[in-house]
CSV table of C-alpha atoms in Angstrom, one decimal:
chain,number,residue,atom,x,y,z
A,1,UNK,CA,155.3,116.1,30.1
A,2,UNK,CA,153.8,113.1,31.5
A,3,UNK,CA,155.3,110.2,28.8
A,4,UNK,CA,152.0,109.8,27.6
A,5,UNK,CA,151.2,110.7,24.0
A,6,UNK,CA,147.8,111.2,21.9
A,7,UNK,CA,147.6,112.3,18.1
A,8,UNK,CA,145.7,113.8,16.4
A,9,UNK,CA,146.1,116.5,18.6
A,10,UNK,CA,142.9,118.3,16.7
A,11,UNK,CA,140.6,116.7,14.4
A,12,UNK,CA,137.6,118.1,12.3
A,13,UNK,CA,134.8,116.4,10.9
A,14,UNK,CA,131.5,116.1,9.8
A,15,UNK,CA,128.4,114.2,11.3
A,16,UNK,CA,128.2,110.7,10.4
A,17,UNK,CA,132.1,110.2,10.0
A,18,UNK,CA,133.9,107.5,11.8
A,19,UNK,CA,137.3,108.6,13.2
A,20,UNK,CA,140.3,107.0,15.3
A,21,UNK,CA,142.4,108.9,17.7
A,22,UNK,CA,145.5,106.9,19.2
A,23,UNK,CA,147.3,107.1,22.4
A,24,UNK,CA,150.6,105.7,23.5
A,25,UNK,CA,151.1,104.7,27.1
A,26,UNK,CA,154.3,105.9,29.4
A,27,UNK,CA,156.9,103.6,28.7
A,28,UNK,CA,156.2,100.3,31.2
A,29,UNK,CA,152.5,101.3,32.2
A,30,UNK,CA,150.4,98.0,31.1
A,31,UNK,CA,146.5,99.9,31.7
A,32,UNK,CA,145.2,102.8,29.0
A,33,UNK,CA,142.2,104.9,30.1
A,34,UNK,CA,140.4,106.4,27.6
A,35,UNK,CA,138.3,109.5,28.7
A,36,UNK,CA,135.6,112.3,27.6
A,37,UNK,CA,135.6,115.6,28.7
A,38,UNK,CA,133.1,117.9,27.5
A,39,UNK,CA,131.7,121.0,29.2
A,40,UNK,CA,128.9,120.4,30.3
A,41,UNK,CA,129.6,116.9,31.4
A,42,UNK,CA,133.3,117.3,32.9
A,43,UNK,CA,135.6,114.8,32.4
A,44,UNK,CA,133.7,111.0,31.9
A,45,UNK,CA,135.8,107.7,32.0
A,46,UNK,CA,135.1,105.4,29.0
A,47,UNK,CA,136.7,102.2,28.7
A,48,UNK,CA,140.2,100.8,30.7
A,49,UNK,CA,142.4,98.3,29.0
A,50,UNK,CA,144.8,96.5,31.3
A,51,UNK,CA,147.2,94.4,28.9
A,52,UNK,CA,145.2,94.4,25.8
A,53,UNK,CA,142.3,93.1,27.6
A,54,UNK,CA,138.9,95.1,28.4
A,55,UNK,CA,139.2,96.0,32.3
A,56,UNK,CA,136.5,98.4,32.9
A,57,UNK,CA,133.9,99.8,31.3
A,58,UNK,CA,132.0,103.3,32.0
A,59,UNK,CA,129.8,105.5,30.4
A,60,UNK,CA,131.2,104.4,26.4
A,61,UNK,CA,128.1,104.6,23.9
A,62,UNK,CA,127.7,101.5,21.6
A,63,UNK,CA,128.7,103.9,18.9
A,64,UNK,CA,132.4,104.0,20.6
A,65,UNK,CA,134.8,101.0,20.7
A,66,UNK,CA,138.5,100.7,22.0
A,67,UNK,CA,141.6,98.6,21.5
A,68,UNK,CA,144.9,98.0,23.3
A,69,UNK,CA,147.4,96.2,21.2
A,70,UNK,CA,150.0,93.8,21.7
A,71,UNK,CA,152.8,96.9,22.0
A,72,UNK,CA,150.1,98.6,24.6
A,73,UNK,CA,148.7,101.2,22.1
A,74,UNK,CA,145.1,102.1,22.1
A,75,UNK,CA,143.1,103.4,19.7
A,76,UNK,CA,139.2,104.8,20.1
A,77,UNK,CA,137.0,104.2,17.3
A,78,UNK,CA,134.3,106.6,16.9
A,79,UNK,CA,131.7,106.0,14.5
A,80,UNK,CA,128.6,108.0,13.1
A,81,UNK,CA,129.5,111.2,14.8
A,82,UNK,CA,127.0,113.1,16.2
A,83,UNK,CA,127.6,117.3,17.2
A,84,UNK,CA,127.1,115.9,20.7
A,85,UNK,CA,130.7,114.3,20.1
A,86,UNK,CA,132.7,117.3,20.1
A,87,UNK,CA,134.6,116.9,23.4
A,88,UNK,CA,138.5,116.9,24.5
A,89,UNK,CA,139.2,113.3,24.4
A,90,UNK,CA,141.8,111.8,26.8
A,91,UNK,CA,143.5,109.0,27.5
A,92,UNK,CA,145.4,108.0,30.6
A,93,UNK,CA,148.1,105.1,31.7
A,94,UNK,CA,149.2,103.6,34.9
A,95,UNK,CA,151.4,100.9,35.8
A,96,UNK,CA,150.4,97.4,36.0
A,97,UNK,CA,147.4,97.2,38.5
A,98,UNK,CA,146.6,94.6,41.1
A,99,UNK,CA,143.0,94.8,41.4
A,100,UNK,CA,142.4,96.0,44.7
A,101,UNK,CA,145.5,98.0,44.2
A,102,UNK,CA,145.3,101.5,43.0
A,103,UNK,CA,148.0,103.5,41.1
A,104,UNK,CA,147.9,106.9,39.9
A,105,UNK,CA,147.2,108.0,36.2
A,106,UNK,CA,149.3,110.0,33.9
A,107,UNK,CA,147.4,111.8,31.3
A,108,UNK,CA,148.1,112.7,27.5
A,109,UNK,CA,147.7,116.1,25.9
A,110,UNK,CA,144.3,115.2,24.7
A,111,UNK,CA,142.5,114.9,21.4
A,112,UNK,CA,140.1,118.1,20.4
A,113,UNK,CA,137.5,116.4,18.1
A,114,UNK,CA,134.9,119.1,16.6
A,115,UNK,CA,132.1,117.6,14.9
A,116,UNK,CA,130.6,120.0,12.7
B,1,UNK,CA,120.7,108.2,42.2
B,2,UNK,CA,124.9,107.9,42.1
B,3,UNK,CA,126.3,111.3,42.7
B,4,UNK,CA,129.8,113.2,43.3
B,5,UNK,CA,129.8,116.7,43.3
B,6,UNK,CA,132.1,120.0,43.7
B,7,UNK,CA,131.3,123.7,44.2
B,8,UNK,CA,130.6,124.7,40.4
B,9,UNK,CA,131.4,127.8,41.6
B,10,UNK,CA,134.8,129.4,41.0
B,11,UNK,CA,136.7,129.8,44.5
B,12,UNK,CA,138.2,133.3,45.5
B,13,UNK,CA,141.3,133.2,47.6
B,14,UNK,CA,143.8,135.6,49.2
B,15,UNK,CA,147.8,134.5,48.4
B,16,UNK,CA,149.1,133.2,51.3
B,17,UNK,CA,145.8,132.0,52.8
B,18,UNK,CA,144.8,128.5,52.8
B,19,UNK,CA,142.2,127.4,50.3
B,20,UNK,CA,139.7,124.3,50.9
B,21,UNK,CA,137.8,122.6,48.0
B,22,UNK,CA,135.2,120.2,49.0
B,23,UNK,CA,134.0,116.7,47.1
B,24,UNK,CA,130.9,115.2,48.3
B,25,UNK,CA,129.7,111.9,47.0
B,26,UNK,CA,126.6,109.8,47.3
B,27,UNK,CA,125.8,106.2,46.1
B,28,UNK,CA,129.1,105.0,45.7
B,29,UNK,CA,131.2,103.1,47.7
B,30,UNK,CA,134.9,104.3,46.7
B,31,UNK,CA,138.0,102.5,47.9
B,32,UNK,CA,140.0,105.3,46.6
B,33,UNK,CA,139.5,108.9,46.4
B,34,UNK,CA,141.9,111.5,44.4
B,35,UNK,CA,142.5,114.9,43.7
B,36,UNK,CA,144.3,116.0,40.1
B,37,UNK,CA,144.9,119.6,39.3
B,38,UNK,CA,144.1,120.8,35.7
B,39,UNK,CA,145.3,123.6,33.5
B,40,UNK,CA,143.0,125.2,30.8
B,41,UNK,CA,143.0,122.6,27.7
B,42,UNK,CA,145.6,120.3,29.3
B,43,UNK,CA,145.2,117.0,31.0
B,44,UNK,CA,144.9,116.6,34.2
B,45,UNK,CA,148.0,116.0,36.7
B,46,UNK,CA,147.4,113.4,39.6
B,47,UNK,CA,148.3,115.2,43.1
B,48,UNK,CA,147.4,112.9,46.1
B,49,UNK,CA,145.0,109.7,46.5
B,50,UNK,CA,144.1,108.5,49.6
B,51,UNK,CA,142.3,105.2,50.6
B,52,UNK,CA,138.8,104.5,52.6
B,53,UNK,CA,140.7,103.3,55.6
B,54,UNK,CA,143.3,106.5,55.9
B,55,UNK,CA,141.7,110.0,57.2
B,56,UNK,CA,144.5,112.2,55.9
B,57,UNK,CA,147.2,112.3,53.9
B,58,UNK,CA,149.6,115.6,53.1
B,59,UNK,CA,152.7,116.6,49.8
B,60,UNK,CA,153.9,119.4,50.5
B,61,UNK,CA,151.6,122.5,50.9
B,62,UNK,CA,148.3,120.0,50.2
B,63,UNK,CA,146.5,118.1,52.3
B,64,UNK,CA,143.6,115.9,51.8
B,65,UNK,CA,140.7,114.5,54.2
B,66,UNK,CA,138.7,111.7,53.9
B,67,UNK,CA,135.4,111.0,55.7
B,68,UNK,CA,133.6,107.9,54.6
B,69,UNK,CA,130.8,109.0,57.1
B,70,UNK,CA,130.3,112.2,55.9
B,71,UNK,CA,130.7,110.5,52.2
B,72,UNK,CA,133.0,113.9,51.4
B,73,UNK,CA,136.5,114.5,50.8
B,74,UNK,CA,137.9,118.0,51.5
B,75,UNK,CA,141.2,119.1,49.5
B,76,UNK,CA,143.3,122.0,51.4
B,77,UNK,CA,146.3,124.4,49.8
B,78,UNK,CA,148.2,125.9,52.2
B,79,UNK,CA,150.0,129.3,51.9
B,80,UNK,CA,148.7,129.5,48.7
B,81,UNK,CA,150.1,130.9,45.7
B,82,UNK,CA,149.0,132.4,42.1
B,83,UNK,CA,150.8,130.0,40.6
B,84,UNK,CA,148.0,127.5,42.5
B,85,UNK,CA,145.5,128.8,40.4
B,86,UNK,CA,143.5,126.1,38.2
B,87,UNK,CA,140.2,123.7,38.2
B,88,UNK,CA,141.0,120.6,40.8
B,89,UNK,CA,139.1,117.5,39.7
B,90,UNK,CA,138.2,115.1,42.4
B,91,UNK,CA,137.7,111.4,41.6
B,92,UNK,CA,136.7,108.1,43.1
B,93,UNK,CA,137.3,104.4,42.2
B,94,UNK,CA,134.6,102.4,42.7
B,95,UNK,CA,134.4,98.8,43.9
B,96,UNK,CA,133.5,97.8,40.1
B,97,UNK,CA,136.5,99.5,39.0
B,98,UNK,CA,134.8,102.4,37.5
B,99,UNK,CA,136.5,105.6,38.1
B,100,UNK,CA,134.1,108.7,38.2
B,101,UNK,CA,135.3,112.2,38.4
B,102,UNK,CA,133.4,115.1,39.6
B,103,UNK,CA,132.9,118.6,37.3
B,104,UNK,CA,135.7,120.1,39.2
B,105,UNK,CA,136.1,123.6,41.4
B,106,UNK,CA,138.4,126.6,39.4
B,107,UNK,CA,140.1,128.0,42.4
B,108,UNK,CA,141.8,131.2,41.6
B,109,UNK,CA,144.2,132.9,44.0
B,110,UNK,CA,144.7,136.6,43.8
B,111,UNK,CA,147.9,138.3,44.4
């Protein structure tokens, strides 16, 4: 168990549907990663948030948005679902970075969103 | 164009040998390179990072190599086990704080 939690742990639903999976960091980490992981893609890194604040941004489409609240939840907002959404979604948290400074990330369960 | 890439091909290996998964990169100029292990429709589990100014770095029965020549990373398991089995994801962090991961190699070690 890595301290790191994500519900729903499934979710089904249909194109065009907006949807918000949530992700609690290990107790103490300040940064959330949100990630994709799909098959034919492998695992693709979306958005950090270090402290409720934007960090990093990767490969997150326009259609995808993320927040880190004041008690260091996340949520991911995905909206107008396409069947190219279906993916493991996962989110990630590490304690409080010093940029330069790298520290390992502990991983949820994941989220299995189907699209159908 | 930005690349990293592992064997897509599943890996063989004889219990009690030493297995060796390689990441190659192109394009990118990491400071950090990892290695996480994943189980089938888990997350992945962080095992060793190493930085752009360290060649090696060992835990236990892994070590890992880092040759910012070469642009690859190679990822070793000695005496390996069954229990070893899995896909190992490599990673980099990039300057811009971007983390990319590569497609992973599913290394299976036969009894």
């Amino acid at each position: 168990d890595s301290g790191v939690t994500q519900t729903p742990k499934h979710l089904i639903t249909a194109t065009g549907q907006r949807v918000t999976l949530r992700c609690s960091p290990r107790s103490g980490d300040l940064s959330v990663y949100w990630y994709q992981q799909s098959l034919d893609q492998g695992l693709q890194f979306l958005i950090q948030y270090y402290n409720g604040e934007e960090r990093a941004k990767g490969n997150i489409l326009e259609r995808f948005s993320a927040q880190q609240f004041p008690d260091l939840h996340s949520e991911l907002n995905l909206s107008s679902l396409e069947l190219g959404d279906s993916a493991l979604y996962f989110c990630a948290s590490s304690v409080e970075p010093v940029r330069g400074i790298y520290n390992e990330q502990f991983f949820g369960p994941g989220t299995r969103l189907t699209v159908l | 164009s930005q690349k990293i890439e592992q064997n897509s091909e599943a890996l063989n290996i004889q219990e009690g040998k030493t297995a060796t998964l390689t990441c190659n990169y192109t394009n990118y100029s990491p400071a950090y390179l990892q290695w996480y292990r994943q189980d089938p429709g888990r997350g992945p589990v962080f095992l060793l990072l190493i930085r752009e100014n360290e060649k090696e770095k060992r835990k236990e029965r892994l070590k890992v190599t880092f040759d910012t020549t070469l642009k690859q990373s190679l990822f070793h398991i000695t005496a390996s086990q069954p229990a070893d089995s899995a896909t190992y994801l490599c990673a980099l962090l990039n300057r811009d704080d971007k983390i990319i991961f590569g497609k992973g190699t599913r290394l299976h070690i036969l009894p």
